[in-house]
XYZ file of C-alpha atoms in Angstrom:
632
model
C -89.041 142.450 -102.528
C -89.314 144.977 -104.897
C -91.493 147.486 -107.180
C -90.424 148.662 -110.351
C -93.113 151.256 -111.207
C -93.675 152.699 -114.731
C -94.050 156.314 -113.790
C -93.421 158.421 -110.875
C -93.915 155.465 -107.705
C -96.922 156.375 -105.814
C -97.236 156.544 -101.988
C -99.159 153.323 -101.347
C -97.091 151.035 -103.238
C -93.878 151.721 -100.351
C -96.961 150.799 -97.980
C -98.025 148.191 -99.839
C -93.912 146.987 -100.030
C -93.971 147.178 -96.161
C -97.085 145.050 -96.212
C -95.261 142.424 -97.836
C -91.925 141.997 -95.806
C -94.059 142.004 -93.330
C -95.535 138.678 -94.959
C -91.943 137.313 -95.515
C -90.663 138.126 -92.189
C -89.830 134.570 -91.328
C -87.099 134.725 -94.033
C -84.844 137.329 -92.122
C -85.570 137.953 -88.943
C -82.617 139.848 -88.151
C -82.979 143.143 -90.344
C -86.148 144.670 -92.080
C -85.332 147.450 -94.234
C -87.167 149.817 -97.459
C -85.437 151.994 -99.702
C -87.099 154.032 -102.390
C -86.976 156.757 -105.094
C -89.241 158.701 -107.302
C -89.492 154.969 -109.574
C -88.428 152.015 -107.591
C -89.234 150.726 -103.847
C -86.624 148.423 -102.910
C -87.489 145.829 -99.099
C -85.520 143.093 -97.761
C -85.475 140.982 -94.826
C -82.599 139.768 -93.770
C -81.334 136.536 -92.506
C -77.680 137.525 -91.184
C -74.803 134.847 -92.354
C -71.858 136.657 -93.466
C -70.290 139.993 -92.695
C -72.996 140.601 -89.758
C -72.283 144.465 -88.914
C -72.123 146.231 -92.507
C -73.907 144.468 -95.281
C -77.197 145.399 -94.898
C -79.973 145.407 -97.702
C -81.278 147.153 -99.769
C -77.788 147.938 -100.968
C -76.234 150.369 -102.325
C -73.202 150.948 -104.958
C -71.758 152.821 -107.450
C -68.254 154.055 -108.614
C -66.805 157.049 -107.145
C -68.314 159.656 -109.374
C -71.478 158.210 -108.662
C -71.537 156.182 -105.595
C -75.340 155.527 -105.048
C -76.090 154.650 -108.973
C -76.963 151.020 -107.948
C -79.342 149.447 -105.402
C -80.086 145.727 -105.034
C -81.907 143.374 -102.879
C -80.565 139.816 -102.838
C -81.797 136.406 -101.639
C -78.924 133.958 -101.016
C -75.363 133.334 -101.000
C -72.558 133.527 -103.800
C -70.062 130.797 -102.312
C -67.093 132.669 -104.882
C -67.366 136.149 -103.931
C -64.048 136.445 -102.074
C -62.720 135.024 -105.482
C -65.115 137.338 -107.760
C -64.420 140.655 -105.231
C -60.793 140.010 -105.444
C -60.561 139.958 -109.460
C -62.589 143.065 -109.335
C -60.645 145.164 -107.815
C -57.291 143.654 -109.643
C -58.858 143.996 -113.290
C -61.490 147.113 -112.744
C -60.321 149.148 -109.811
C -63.750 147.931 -108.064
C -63.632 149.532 -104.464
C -65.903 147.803 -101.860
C -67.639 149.274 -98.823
C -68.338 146.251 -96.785
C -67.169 142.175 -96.861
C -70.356 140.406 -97.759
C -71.328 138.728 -101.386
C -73.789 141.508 -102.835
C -71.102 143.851 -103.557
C -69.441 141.167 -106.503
C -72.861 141.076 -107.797
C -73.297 144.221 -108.577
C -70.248 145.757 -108.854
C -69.938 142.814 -111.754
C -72.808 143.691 -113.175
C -71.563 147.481 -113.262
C -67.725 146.687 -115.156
C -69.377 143.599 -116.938
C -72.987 143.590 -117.909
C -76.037 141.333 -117.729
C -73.238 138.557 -118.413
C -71.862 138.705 -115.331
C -74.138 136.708 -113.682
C -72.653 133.973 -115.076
C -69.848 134.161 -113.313
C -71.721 134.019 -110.047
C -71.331 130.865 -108.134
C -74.315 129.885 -106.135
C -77.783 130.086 -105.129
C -79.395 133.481 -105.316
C -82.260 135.945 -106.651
C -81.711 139.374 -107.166
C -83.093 142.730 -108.308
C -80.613 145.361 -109.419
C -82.034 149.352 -110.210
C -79.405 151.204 -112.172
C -81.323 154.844 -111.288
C -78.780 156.665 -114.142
C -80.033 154.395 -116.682
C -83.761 153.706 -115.293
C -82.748 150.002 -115.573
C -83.457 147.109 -113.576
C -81.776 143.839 -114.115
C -82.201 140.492 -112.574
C -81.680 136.785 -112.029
C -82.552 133.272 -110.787
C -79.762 130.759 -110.156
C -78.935 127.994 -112.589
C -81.158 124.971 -110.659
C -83.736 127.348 -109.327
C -82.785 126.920 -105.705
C -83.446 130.450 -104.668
C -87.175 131.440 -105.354
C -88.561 134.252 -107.261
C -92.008 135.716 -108.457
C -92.826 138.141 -110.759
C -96.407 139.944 -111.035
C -97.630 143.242 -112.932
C -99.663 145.592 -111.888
C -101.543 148.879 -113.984
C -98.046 150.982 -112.715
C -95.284 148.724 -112.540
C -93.676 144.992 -111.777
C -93.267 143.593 -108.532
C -91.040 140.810 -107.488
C -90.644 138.638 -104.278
C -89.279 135.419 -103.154
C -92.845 134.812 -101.850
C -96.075 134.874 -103.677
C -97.729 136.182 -100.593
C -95.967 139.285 -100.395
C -96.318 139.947 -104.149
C -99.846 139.511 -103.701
C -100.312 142.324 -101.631
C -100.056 144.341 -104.720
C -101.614 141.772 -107.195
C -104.651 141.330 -105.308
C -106.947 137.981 -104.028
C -105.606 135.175 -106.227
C -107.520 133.592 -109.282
C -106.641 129.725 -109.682
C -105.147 128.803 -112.977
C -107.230 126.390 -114.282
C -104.494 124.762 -116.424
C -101.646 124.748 -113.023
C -104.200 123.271 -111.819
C -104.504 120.124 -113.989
C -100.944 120.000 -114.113
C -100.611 119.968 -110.161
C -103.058 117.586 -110.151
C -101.082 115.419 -112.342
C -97.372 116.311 -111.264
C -97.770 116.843 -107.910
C -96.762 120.717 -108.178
C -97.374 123.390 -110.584
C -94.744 123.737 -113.238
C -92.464 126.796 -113.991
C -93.299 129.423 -115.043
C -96.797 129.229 -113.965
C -98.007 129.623 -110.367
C -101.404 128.386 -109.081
C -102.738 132.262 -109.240
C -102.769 133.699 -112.808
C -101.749 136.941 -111.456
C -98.153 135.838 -110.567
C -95.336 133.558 -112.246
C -92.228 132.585 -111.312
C -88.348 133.791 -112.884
C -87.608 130.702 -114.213
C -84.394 129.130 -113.044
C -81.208 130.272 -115.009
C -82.990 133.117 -116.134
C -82.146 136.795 -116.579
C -84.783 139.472 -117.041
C -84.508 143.179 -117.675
C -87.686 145.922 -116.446
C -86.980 149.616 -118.666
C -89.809 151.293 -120.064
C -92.934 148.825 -118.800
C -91.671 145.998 -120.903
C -89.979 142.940 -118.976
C -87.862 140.574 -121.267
C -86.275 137.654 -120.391
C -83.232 135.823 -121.198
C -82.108 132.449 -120.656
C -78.109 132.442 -119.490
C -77.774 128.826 -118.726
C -79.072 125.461 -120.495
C -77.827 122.384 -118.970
C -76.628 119.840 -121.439
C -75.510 116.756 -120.716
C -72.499 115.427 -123.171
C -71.039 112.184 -122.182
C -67.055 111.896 -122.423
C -66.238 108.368 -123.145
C -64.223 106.550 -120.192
C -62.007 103.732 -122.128
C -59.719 102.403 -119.560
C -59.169 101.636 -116.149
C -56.890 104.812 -115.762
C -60.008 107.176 -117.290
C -61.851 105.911 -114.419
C -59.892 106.368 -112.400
C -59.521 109.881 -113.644
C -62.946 110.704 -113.596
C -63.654 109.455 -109.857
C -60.972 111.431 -108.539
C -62.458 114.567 -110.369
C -66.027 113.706 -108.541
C -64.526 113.757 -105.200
C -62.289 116.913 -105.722
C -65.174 118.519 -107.273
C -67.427 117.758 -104.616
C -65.232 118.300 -101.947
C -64.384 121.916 -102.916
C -68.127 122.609 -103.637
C -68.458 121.859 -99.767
C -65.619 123.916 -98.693
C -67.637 126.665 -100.606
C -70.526 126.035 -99.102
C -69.352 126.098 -95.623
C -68.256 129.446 -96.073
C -70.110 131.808 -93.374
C -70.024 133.688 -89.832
C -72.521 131.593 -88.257
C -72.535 127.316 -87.625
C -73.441 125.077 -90.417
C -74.873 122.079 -89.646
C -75.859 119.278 -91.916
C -79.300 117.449 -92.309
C -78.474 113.570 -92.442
C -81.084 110.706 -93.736
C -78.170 107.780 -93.894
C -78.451 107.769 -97.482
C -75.611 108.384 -99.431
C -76.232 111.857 -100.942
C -76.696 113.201 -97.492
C -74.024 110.999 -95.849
C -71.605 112.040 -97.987
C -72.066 115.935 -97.806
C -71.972 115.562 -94.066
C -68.854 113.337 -94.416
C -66.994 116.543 -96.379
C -68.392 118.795 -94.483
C -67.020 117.270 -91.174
C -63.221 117.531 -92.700
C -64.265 121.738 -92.440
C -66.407 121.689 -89.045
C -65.360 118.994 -86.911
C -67.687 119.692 -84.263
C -70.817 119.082 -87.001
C -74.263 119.055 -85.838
C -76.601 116.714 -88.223
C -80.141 116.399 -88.194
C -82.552 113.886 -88.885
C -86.762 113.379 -88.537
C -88.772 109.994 -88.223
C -92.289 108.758 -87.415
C -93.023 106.260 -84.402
C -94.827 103.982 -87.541
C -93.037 100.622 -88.395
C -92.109 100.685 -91.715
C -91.704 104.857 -91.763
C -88.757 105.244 -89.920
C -84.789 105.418 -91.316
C -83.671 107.011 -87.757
C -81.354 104.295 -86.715
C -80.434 104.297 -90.123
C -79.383 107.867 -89.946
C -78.008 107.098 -86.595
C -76.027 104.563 -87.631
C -74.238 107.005 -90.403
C -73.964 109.589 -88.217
C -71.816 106.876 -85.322
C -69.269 106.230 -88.454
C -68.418 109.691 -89.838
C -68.109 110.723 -86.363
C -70.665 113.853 -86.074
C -72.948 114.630 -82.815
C -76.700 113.710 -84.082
C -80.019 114.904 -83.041
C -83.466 113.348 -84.287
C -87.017 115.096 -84.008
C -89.739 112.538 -84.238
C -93.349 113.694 -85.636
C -96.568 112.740 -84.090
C -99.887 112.188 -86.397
C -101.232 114.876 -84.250
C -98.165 117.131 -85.617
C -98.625 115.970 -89.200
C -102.536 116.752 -89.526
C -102.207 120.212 -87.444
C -99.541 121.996 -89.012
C -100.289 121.305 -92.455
C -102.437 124.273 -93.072
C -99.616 126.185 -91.575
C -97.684 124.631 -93.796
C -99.022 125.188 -96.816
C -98.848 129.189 -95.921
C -95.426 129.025 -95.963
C -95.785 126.858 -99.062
C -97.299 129.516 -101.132
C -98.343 127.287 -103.892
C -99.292 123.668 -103.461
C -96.998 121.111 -103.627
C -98.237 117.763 -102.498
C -95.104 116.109 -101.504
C -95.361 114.784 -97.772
C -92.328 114.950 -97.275
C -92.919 118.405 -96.740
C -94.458 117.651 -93.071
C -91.067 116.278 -91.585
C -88.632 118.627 -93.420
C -90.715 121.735 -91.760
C -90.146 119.743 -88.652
C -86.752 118.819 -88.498
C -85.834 122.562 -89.971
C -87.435 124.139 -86.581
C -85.445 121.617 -84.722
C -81.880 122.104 -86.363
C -82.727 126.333 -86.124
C -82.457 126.094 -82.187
C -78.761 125.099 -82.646
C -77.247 126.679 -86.007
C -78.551 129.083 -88.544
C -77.355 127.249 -92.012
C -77.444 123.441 -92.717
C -76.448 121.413 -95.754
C -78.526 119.011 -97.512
C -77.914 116.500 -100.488
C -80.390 117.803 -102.698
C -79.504 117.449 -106.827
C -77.468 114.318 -106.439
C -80.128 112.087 -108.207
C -80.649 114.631 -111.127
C -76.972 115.165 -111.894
C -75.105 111.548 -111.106
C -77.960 109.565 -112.283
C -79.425 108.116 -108.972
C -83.525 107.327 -109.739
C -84.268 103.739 -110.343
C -86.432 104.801 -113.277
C -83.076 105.680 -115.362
C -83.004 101.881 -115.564
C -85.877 101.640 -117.474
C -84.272 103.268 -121.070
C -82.187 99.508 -120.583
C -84.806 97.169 -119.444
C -87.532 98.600 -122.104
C -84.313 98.344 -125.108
C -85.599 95.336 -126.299
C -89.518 96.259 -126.925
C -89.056 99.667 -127.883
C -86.644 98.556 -130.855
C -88.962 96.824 -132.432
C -90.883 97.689 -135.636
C -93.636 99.829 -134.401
C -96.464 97.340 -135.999
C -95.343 94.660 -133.046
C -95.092 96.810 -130.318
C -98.370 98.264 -130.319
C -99.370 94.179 -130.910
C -97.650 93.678 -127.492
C -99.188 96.531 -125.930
C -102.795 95.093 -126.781
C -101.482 91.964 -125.026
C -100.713 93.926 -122.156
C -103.797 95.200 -121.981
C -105.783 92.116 -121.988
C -103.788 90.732 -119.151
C -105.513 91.283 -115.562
C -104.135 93.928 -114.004
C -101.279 92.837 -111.180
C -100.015 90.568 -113.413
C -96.527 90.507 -114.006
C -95.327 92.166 -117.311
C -98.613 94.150 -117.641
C -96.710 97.401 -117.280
C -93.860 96.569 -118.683
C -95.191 95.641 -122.002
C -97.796 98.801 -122.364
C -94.855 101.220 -121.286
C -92.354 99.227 -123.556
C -94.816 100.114 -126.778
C -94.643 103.886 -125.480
C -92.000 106.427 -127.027
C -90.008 107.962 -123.743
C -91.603 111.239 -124.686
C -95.358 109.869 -123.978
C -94.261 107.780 -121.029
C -91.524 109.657 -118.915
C -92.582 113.165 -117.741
C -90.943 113.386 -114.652
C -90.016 111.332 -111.443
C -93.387 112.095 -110.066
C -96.980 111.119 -111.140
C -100.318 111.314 -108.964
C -103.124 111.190 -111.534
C -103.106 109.937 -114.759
C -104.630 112.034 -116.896
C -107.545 109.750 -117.540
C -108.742 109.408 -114.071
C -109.141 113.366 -114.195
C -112.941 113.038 -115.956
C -115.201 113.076 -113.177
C -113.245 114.853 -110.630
C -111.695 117.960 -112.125
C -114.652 119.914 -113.204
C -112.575 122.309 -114.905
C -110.512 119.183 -116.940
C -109.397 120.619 -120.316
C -108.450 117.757 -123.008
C -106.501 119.952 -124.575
C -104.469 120.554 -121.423
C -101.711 117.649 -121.155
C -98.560 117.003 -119.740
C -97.044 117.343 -123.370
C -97.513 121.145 -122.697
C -94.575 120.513 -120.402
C -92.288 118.024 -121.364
C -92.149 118.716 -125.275
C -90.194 121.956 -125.427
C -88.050 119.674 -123.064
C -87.371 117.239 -124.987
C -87.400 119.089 -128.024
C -83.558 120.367 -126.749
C -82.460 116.805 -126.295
C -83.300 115.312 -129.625
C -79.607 113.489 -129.943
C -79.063 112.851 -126.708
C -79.250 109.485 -124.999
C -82.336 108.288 -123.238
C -81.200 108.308 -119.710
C -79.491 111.732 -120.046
C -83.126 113.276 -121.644
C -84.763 111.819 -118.409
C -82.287 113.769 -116.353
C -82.734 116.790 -118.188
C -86.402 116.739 -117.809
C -86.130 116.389 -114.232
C -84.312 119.257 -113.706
C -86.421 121.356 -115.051
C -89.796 119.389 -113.574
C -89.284 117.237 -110.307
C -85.899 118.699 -109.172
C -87.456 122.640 -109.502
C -91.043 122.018 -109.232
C -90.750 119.800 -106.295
C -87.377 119.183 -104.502
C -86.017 122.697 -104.075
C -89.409 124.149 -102.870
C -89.977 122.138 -100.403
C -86.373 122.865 -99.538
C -86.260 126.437 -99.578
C -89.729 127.165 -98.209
C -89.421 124.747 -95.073
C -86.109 125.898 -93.821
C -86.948 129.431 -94.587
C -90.324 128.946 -92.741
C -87.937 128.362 -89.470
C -85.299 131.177 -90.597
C -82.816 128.365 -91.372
C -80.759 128.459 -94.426
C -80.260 125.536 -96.662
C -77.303 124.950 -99.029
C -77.370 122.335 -101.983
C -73.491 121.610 -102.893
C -74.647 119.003 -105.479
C -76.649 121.547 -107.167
C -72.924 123.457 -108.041
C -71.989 125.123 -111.206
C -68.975 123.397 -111.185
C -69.915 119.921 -109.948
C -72.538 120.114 -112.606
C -69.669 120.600 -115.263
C -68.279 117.522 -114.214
C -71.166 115.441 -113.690
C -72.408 116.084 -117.140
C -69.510 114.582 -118.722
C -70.074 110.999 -116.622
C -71.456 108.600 -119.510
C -74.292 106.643 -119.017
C -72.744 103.066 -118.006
C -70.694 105.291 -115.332
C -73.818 106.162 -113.854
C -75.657 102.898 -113.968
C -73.275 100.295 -113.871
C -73.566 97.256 -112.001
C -77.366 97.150 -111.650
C -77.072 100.412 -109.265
C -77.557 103.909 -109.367
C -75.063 106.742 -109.056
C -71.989 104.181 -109.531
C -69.221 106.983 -110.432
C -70.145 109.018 -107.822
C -70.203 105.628 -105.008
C -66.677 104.940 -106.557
C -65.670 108.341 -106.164
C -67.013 108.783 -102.973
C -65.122 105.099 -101.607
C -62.703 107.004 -99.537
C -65.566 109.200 -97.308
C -68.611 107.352 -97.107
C -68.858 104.531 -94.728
C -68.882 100.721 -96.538
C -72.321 100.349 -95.340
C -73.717 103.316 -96.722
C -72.717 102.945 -100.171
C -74.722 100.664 -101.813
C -77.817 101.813 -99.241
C -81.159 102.170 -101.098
C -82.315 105.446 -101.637
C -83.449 107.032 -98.647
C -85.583 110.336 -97.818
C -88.278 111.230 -94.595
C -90.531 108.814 -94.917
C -94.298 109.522 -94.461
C -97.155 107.693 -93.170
C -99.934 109.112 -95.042
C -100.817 105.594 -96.364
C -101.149 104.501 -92.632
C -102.635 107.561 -90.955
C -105.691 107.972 -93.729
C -106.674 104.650 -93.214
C -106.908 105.294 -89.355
C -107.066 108.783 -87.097
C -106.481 110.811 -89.933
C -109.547 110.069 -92.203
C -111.936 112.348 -89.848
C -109.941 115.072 -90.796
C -109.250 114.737 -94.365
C -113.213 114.009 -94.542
C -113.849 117.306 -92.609
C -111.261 118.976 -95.341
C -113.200 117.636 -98.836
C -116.730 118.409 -96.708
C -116.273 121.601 -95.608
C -113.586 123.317 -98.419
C -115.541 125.712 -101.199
C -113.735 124.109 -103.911
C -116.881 122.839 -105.920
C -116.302 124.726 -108.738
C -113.282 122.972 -109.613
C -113.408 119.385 -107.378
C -115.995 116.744 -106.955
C -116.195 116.203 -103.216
C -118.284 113.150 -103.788
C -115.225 111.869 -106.274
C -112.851 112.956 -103.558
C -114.675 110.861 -101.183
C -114.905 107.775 -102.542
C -110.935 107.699 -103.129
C -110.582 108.123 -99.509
C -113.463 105.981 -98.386
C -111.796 103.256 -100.889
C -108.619 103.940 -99.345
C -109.931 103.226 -95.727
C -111.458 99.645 -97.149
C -108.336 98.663 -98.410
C -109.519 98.489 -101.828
C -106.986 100.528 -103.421
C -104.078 102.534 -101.964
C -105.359 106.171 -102.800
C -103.058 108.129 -99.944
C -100.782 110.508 -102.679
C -103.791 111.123 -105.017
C -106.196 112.270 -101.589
C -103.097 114.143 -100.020
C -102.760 115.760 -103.789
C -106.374 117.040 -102.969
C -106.144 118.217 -99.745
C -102.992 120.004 -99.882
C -104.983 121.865 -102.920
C -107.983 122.357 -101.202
C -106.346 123.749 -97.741
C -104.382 126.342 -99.964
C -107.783 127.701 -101.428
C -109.044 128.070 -98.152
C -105.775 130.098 -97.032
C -105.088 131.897 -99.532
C -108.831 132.317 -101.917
C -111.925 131.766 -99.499
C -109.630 132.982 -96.543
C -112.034 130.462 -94.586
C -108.660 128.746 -92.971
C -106.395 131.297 -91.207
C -103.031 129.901 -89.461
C -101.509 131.281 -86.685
C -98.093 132.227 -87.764
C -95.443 131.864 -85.522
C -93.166 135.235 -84.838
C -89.918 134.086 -86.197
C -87.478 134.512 -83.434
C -85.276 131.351 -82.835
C -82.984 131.885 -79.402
C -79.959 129.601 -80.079
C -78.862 126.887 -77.890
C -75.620 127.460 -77.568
């Protein structure tokens, strides 16, 4: 955490500083520490993974004529540092003080400039104060694994990886009408914008600069996808081994540390196959996996059955209903914003249970977004047909669609088939169509629509083809407004670090290269990377459906469950902006059987719970004191 203050820093903002770390202690337990000057308060809390003894934080730098010029606090891990450190002090003399990452960071930044960070390999958020030049500098990985948020106050900027601790000096949050449209549509609010208008996020891949009480911003890294045609047998050849290499060193990388790495492990193939690379590097692997005791919710044996033929001990946490409804509140604490993906529930779960044995586990997030692995990516293919037709006759189809009963098959495809990709596609996620918002949103804004979102997306991608434009606007959506949240702030909650080696600078260089018929080839998904990955994965994992944590909401709201989510929509003070009675009715509906309404009543909920935390204050979970014994 950190305050950059306009003037001369004032006492109560190091207080305030203190006040949040204290907020974010479960993301280092090990180490709490403030620095400040006359300008700049500098906390961190740290989570101890490499060079234990000496690399404590705030940090401090500088060449020898001036050897405390630089301070930095640093969320993360740079997985090339030994590589960066080493050309350092070959090219620029760089001397180091202690073996961790944050010295090539900012010793970089000191011989190099702002464009150093583009050398940086890995997941990470930083502040850097240069106190000669009254400068500070900063960054958010490429993918946006590592979080960070940004608010201002009448003195200064402050910045956090959690909102909570930046809203000690912001002050009791005001909900963002327009987030909150979008969440209610997306499923999570959309970068930049949080759910409380006094804070945003650093967007992923984004650089920023404080001097003089003026923050700008810079954008260091764009994905593009180019496609590099693969003619012959050989070329595919080619290009599989370059997959595998790619991913394999990407997991050496990652593995890198001074504590055990485990591995979470669903039986799918993204996770399967991480766990399968890391094993050549740990043989004595721990993987992890969660399930519900609901028939039809369940991929444990799956998991189980991946984890018998790599070869790697396995432990499973299973997750009562009981668990699921209790914890949520204290889950959506830790959440800081409200995403209303229940997959959350078992993640947090299965995170507390693999942070009794190791301290860092690997996960297969980013596979999907960079090798091409949603189902949907079909659809540029099956929809060729309609949506090449003069525009006259496809909007004559899509009036036949609509006068078919609904159910019937070829409804959807023909009104999506008479839709341009840029109305239709905004992400791999939808709850509510914006047209079921009337009547339940209070504060609905026509002139708020998921266009706002997608356009300046797909404004970059004008040439490109369909199923690469999809990909690109779920990297910026789904992948960062969903998948790495729930990520980060779930392991974090339980002091456990997660590592993404799909989500790689350097596997992203070669996945953007795969063409399109090398990622959806043979009526699959992800084809290059299953060829590529022949030689690790098991035979009966490779063609495996996609898999995830499964959740019963469907089930549970229907049954035990539906006392409590009525007790939520009855008791929260969220009239102003939802229609309990609307609210209601979905979940009374759902409970009939007359429509299944679980994702858009969860949607609510997980809403209405974080107003209660973190707005009326009328819900207050007990936070556990993050101290995790390991079992050795």
């Amino acid at each position: 955490m950190s305050f950059i203050s306009t003037d001369s820093l004032r006492d109560e903002r190091v207080e305030q500083v203190r006040e949040g770390m204290a907020q974010a202690r479960h993301r280092g337990p090990d180490d709490t520490n403030v620095w400040h000057d006359e300008r700049t308060c500098f906390g961190f809390n740290r989570l101890s993974i490499i060079d234990i003894e000496n690399s404590g934080q705030p940090l401090k730098w500088g060449p020898p004529e001036s050897p405390q010029r630089y301070w930095m606090v640093f969320n993360g891990e740079i997985y090339n540092y030994l590589e960066l450190r080493a050309a350092l002090a070959r090219d620029d003399g760089a001397v180091f003080h202690t073996e961790g990452d944050g010295e090539a960071i900012v010793a970089g930044y000191h011989f190099h400039g702002a464009a150093w960070v583009e050398q940086l390999r890995g997941m990470f958020s930083f502040v850097i104060w240069d106190s000669q030049e009254k400068l500070a500098f900063g960054a958010r990985d490429p993918f946006g694994i590592k979080p960070l948020y940004a608010g201002r106050t009448p003195d200064g900027f402050v910045f956090g990886s959690e909102a909570k601790s930046v809203r000690v000096l912001t002050g009791q949050p005001i909900v963002d009408t327009t987030a909150l449209q979008h969440y209610l549509v997306l499923q999570y609010v959309p970068e930049p914008d949080t759910m409380d208008t006094a804070i945003s996020k650093i967007e992923s891949g984004t650089s920023f600069t404080v001097r003089d009480g003026a923050l700008e911003q810079h954008r260091y890294f764009t994905p593009r996808f180019a496609s590099t045609p693969v003619r012959t047998p050989d070329e595919q050849e080619e290009l599989y081994d370059r997959i595998l290499k790619v991913l394999d060193d990407s997991v050496a990388k990652h593995m890198r540390a001074d504590v055990t790495v485990g591995a979470f492990l669903s039986g799918g193939i993204d996770s399967t196959a991480i766990a399968a690379l890391a094993k050549r590097y740990n043989p004595d692997l721990l993987t992890f996996t969660t399930g519900f005791r609901v028939d039809g919710y369940s991929e444990v044996d799956v998991a189980d059955d991946s984890a018998k033929a790599i070869g790697v001990e396995h432990i499973t946490r299973w997750v009562s209903e009981e668990e699921l409804t209790s914890t949520l509140p204290l889950i959506v604490w830790y959440l800081d914003d409200p995403v209303a993906d229940p997959a959350l529930v078992p993640l947090y779960f299965v995170a507390n249970e693999a942070r009794k044995r190791v301290k860092v586990v690997l996960s297969g997030e980013g596979a999907d977004e960079l090798f091409g692995g949603y189902t949907i990516y079909h659809e540029p293919r099956s929809l060729g047909p309609l949506v090449s037709l003069p525009n006259p006759l496809r909007r004559g189809l899509a009036a036949v669609g609509r006068a078919l009963p609904d159910g019937m098959r070829g409804k959807d495809l023909l009104r999506r088939g008479s839709i341009d990709l840029e109305d239709r596609y905004y992400g791999n996620a939808r709850i509510f169509r914006e047209e079921q918002l009337p009547g339940l949103l209070k504060t609905y804004d026509t002139s708020v629509t998921f266009h706002d979102v997608t356009d300046p997306l797909y404004a970059q991608s004008r040439s490109w083809d369909p199923v690469q434009r999809m990909q690109h606007v779920d990297l910026f959506t789904w992948l960062r407004g969903d998948i790495l949240v729930k990520a980060d702030k779930m392991t974090m909650a339980n002091s456990l670090e997660l590592r993404v080696p799909f989500l790689d600078k350097e596997v992203f260089e070669v996945a953007r290269h795969i063409p399109v018929g090398e990622k959806l080839a043979q009526n699959t998904t992800k084809y290059a990377m299953r060829k590529a990955l022949e030689k690790v994965v098991p035979a009966h994992v490779l063609h495996r459906r996609k898999l995830g944590f499964p959740v019963p909401t469907r089930v549970y709201l229907r049954g035990d469950s539906y006392p409590w989510a009525r007790d939520i929509i009855t008791s929260s003070p969220t009239e102003e902006f939802i229609d309990p009675k609307a609210v209601l009715k979905l979940l009374d509906e759902h409970r009939a059987g007359v429509a299944d309404h679980s994702r858009r009543i969860w949607t609510v909920l997980v809403f209405m719970l974080w107003y209660d935390i973190f707005v009326a204050g009328t819900i207050v979970p007990e936070v556990p004191h993050p101290h995790y014994p390991l079992r050795l």
